[in-house]
Amino acid sequence: MWHILGAGSLGSLWATRLARAGLPVQLILRDQARLRSYQHAGGLTLIEQGEAQHYAITAHIPDHPQPIQRLLLACKAYDAAAAVSQLAPRLVPGAEILLLQNGLGSQDEVARAAPQARCIFASSTEGAFRQADFQVVFAGHGHTWLGDPLDLQPPIWLEDLRQAGIGHDWSLNITSRLWRKLALNCAINPLTVLHDCRNGGLTEHPAHITCLCNELIELLHCCGHSAAAENLHDEVQRVILATAANYSSMHQDVSQGRRTEITYLLGYACNAAQRHQLVLPHLQALHGQLLAHLQAHGLPSH
Ligand code: NAD
Ligand code: KPL
């Protein structure tokens, strides 16, 4: 049984594809009110290339008594630890939690909240957004890397993902992958917010991007992730051009008045720099400006 917490964009994308492959799926929704509106919708709708398919997946709330062996955690990084703490009494010994959160920091928080479980980290380039409640659009096909820094043995359920058509690879260095994605996000996302532009708009700020990349490379080396630093600047430029017409995820969050994952992205990078007594003036200034921008827009700065 796949228990999936969070019927947002990624949770719905995973739930519908697993259910379509005939695999048993149960959604865990926040509370009775959300469960009632889900029941009213009658299930999840996945919209792929303009085609909508409906999946009547069963759902319950966190205090349901059913034990959990395998949990897909599909909430935002800032909700992850609290969500898992709530479910901790239901996790059987040897339970596995698959963590879809972007950035770094929430994985350790979850591991502390559920020490009895095996935590498998994911880094995904898939893209999905909610068109309406319980209706998700599969916007960008991509790939998901999965790994466990404490146990290099892949779990048997990777076969379920293959069956569901979820493109994936087992990574022997998932932490480095997460750092690489975090570095890309730190070089691109905050600047798109501060300049209120699409990713392509950053081609007008090449010197600033170069300074940020140099500091991120220094940080990655210092944190023992030299592989994640390789050709970072080239990849940042490549991503800016390849996604020129898109708004970054952080820009979308801010423009829609949603809380950002700043603590787990730029905030995490700046904290790591501080721990290593590294002075990274451009990154720290960017963090300060982003915090001020969020506060000025009435958004949480954590
Ligand atoms: P989302 O906001 O669309 O969905 C999160 C869902 O979790 C919401 O429905 C929320 O109500 C629910 N939730 C939170 N706490 C809960 C709780 N205690 N119990 C039950 N439900 C709870 O978020 P998303 O876009 O799916 O992103 C999830 C994570 O995946 C983020 O870290 C994001 O950065 C990452 N990610 C998203 C995408 C994407 O395209 N959407 C791509 C790559 C990575
Ligand atoms: O992942 C991204 C995001 O918008 O969050 C990209 C497209 C890589 C930009 O940082």
mmCIF file of N, CA and C and ligand atoms in Angstrom, residues 5-11 28-30 34 62 74-77 79 83 86 100-102 124 126-128 130 181 261, ligand 1:
data_model
loop_
_atom_site.group_PDB
_atom_site.id
_atom_site.type_symbol
_atom_site.label_atom_id
_atom_site.label_comp_id
_atom_site.label_asym_id
_atom_site.label_seq_id
_atom_site.Cartn_x
_atom_site.Cartn_y
_atom_site.Cartn_z
ATOM 1 N N LEU A 5 0.819 11.377 1.619
ATOM 2 C CA LEU A 5 0.379 12.532 2.403
ATOM 3 C C LEU A 5 0.499 13.793 1.549
ATOM 4 N N GLY A 6 -0.647 14.462 1.375
ATOM 5 C CA GLY A 6 -0.675 15.710 0.616
ATOM 6 C C GLY A 6 -1.246 15.489 -0.768
ATOM 7 N N ALA A 7 -2.438 16.027 -1.010
ATOM 8 C CA ALA A 7 -3.031 15.929 -2.354
ATOM 9 C C ALA A 7 -2.822 17.241 -3.085
ATOM 10 N N GLY A 8 -1.589 17.753 -3.044
ATOM 11 C CA GLY A 8 -1.230 18.948 -3.805
ATOM 12 C C GLY A 8 -0.721 18.519 -5.176
ATOM 13 N N SER A 9 0.199 19.326 -5.740
ATOM 14 C CA SER A 9 0.644 19.081 -7.109
ATOM 15 C C SER A 9 1.374 17.737 -7.251
ATOM 16 N N LEU A 10 2.485 17.587 -6.528
ATOM 17 C CA LEU A 10 3.266 16.356 -6.720
ATOM 18 C C LEU A 10 2.574 15.134 -6.134
ATOM 19 N N GLY A 11 1.923 15.297 -4.980
ATOM 20 C CA GLY A 11 1.227 14.159 -4.361
ATOM 21 C C GLY A 11 0.165 13.612 -5.305
ATOM 22 N N ILE A 28 -3.684 10.679 2.343
ATOM 23 C CA ILE A 28 -3.899 11.187 3.702
ATOM 24 C C ILE A 28 -4.078 12.696 3.592
ATOM 25 N N LEU A 29 -5.270 13.155 3.939
ATOM 26 C CA LEU A 29 -5.595 14.582 3.827
ATOM 27 C C LEU A 29 -5.544 15.228 5.204
ATOM 28 N N ARG A 30 -5.413 16.545 5.184
ATOM 29 C CA ARG A 30 -5.131 17.300 6.401
ATOM 30 C C ARG A 30 -6.153 17.117 7.523
ATOM 31 N N ARG A 34 -11.151 18.986 4.738
ATOM 32 C CA ARG A 34 -10.500 18.724 3.437
ATOM 33 C C ARG A 34 -10.969 17.368 2.888
ATOM 34 N N PRO A 62 -5.156 12.031 9.102
ATOM 35 C CA PRO A 62 -3.983 11.498 9.807
ATOM 36 C C PRO A 62 -4.294 10.581 10.994
ATOM 37 N N ALA A 74 4.407 14.222 0.438
ATOM 38 C CA ALA A 74 4.309 15.139 -0.709
ATOM 39 C C ALA A 74 3.829 16.519 -0.282
ATOM 40 N N CYS A 75 4.307 16.979 0.877
ATOM 41 C CA CYS A 75 3.959 18.339 1.310
ATOM 42 C C CYS A 75 5.177 19.238 1.115
ATOM 43 N N LYS A 76 5.056 20.522 1.436
ATOM 44 C CA LYS A 76 6.181 21.442 1.329
ATOM 45 C C LYS A 76 7.194 21.131 2.432
ATOM 46 N N ALA A 77 8.426 21.585 2.216
ATOM 47 C CA ALA A 77 9.507 21.304 3.171
ATOM 48 C C ALA A 77 9.149 21.787 4.581
ATOM 49 N N ASP A 79 6.347 21.917 6.050
ATOM 50 C CA ASP A 79 5.277 21.139 6.702
ATOM 51 C C ASP A 79 5.714 19.700 7.003
ATOM 52 N N ALA A 83 4.070 16.974 9.764
ATOM 53 C CA ALA A 83 3.195 15.966 9.161
ATOM 54 C C ALA A 83 3.620 14.564 9.586
ATOM 55 N N GLN A 86 2.874 13.694 13.272
ATOM 56 C CA GLN A 86 1.453 13.351 13.438
ATOM 57 C C GLN A 86 1.203 11.874 13.087
ATOM 58 N N LEU A 100 9.709 13.927 -0.941
ATOM 59 C CA LEU A 100 9.748 14.641 -2.235
ATOM 60 C C LEU A 100 10.174 16.100 -2.102
ATOM 61 N N GLN A 101 10.505 16.543 -0.899
ATOM 62 C CA GLN A 101 10.731 17.977 -0.662
ATOM 63 C C GLN A 101 11.966 18.492 -1.401
ATOM 64 N N ASN A 102 11.819 19.680 -1.938
ATOM 65 C CA ASN A 102 12.923 20.372 -2.574
ATOM 66 C C ASN A 102 13.832 20.950 -1.487
ATOM 67 N N SER A 124 13.569 15.834 -7.857
ATOM 68 C CA SER A 124 12.783 15.626 -9.077
ATOM 69 C C SER A 124 12.801 16.843 -9.990
ATOM 70 N N GLU A 126 10.435 16.810 -12.372
ATOM 71 C CA GLU A 126 9.070 16.805 -12.918
ATOM 72 C C GLU A 126 8.369 18.101 -12.499
ATOM 73 N N GLY A 127 7.383 18.499 -13.270
ATOM 74 C CA GLY A 127 6.658 19.725 -12.932
ATOM 75 C C GLY A 127 5.155 19.503 -12.976
ATOM 76 N N ALA A 128 4.477 19.982 -11.938
ATOM 77 C CA ALA A 128 3.010 19.867 -11.897
ATOM 78 C C ALA A 128 2.461 21.064 -11.159
ATOM 79 N N ARG A 130 -1.504 22.818 -9.584
ATOM 80 C CA ARG A 130 -2.935 22.597 -9.344
ATOM 81 C C ARG A 130 -3.756 23.581 -10.152
ATOM 82 N N LYS A 181 20.881 20.771 -6.951
ATOM 83 C CA LYS A 181 19.588 21.418 -7.262
ATOM 84 C C LYS A 181 19.413 22.663 -6.389
ATOM 85 N N GLU A 261 9.836 28.340 0.241
ATOM 86 C CA GLU A 261 10.667 27.343 0.944
ATOM 87 C C GLU A 261 12.064 27.925 1.205
HETATM 88 P P1 NAD B 1 1.568 21.690 -2.858
HETATM 89 O O1 NAD B 1 1.470 22.880 -1.965
HETATM 90 O O2 NAD B 1 0.905 21.698 -4.181
HETATM 91 O O3 NAD B 1 1.061 20.397 -2.078
HETATM 92 C C1 NAD B 1 1.342 20.142 -0.742
HETATM 93 C C2 NAD B 1 0.100 19.534 -0.121
HETATM 94 O O4 NAD B 1 0.443 19.005 1.162
HETATM 95 C C3 NAD B 1 -1.034 20.555 0.093
HETATM 96 O O5 NAD B 1 -2.225 20.044 -0.466
HETATM 97 C C4 NAD B 1 -1.143 20.631 1.616
HETATM 98 O O6 NAD B 1 -2.461 20.878 2.072
HETATM 99 C C5 NAD B 1 -0.678 19.243 2.002
HETATM 100 N N1 NAD B 1 -0.275 19.107 3.411
HETATM 101 C C6 NAD B 1 0.603 19.860 4.118
HETATM 102 N N2 NAD B 1 0.678 19.411 5.394
HETATM 103 C C7 NAD B 1 -0.168 18.364 5.476
HETATM 104 C C8 NAD B 1 -0.547 17.488 6.533
HETATM 105 N N3 NAD B 1 -0.024 17.611 7.763
HETATM 106 N N4 NAD B 1 -1.444 16.515 6.280
HETATM 107 C C9 NAD B 1 -1.988 16.381 5.049
HETATM 108 N N5 NAD B 1 -1.671 17.168 3.999
HETATM 109 C C10 NAD B 1 -0.766 18.153 4.226
HETATM 110 O O7 NAD B 1 3.141 21.416 -3.024
HETATM 111 P P2 NAD B 1 3.902 20.713 -4.249
HETATM 112 O O8 NAD B 1 4.063 21.668 -5.357
HETATM 113 O O9 NAD B 1 3.295 19.375 -4.524
HETATM 114 O O10 NAD B 1 5.347 20.532 -3.609
HETATM 115 C C11 NAD B 1 5.669 19.517 -2.669
HETATM 116 C C12 NAD B 1 7.198 19.463 -2.586
HETATM 117 O O11 NAD B 1 7.701 19.016 -3.848
HETATM 118 C C13 NAD B 1 7.845 20.840 -2.346
HETATM 119 O O12 NAD B 1 8.962 20.716 -1.512
HETATM 120 C C14 NAD B 1 8.260 21.284 -3.738
HETATM 121 O O13 NAD B 1 9.364 22.181 -3.737
HETATM 122 C C15 NAD B 1 8.659 19.945 -4.352
HETATM 123 N N6 NAD B 1 8.593 19.937 -5.825
HETATM 124 C C16 NAD B 1 7.453 20.338 -6.471
HETATM 125 C C17 NAD B 1 7.393 20.308 -7.857
HETATM 126 C C18 NAD B 1 6.154 20.724 -8.600
HETATM 127 O O14 NAD B 1 6.184 20.785 -9.841
HETATM 128 N N7 NAD B 1 5.040 21.025 -7.966
HETATM 129 C C19 NAD B 1 8.520 19.863 -8.586
HETATM 130 C C20 NAD B 1 9.659 19.454 -7.894
HETATM 131 C C21 NAD B 1 9.689 19.505 -6.498
#
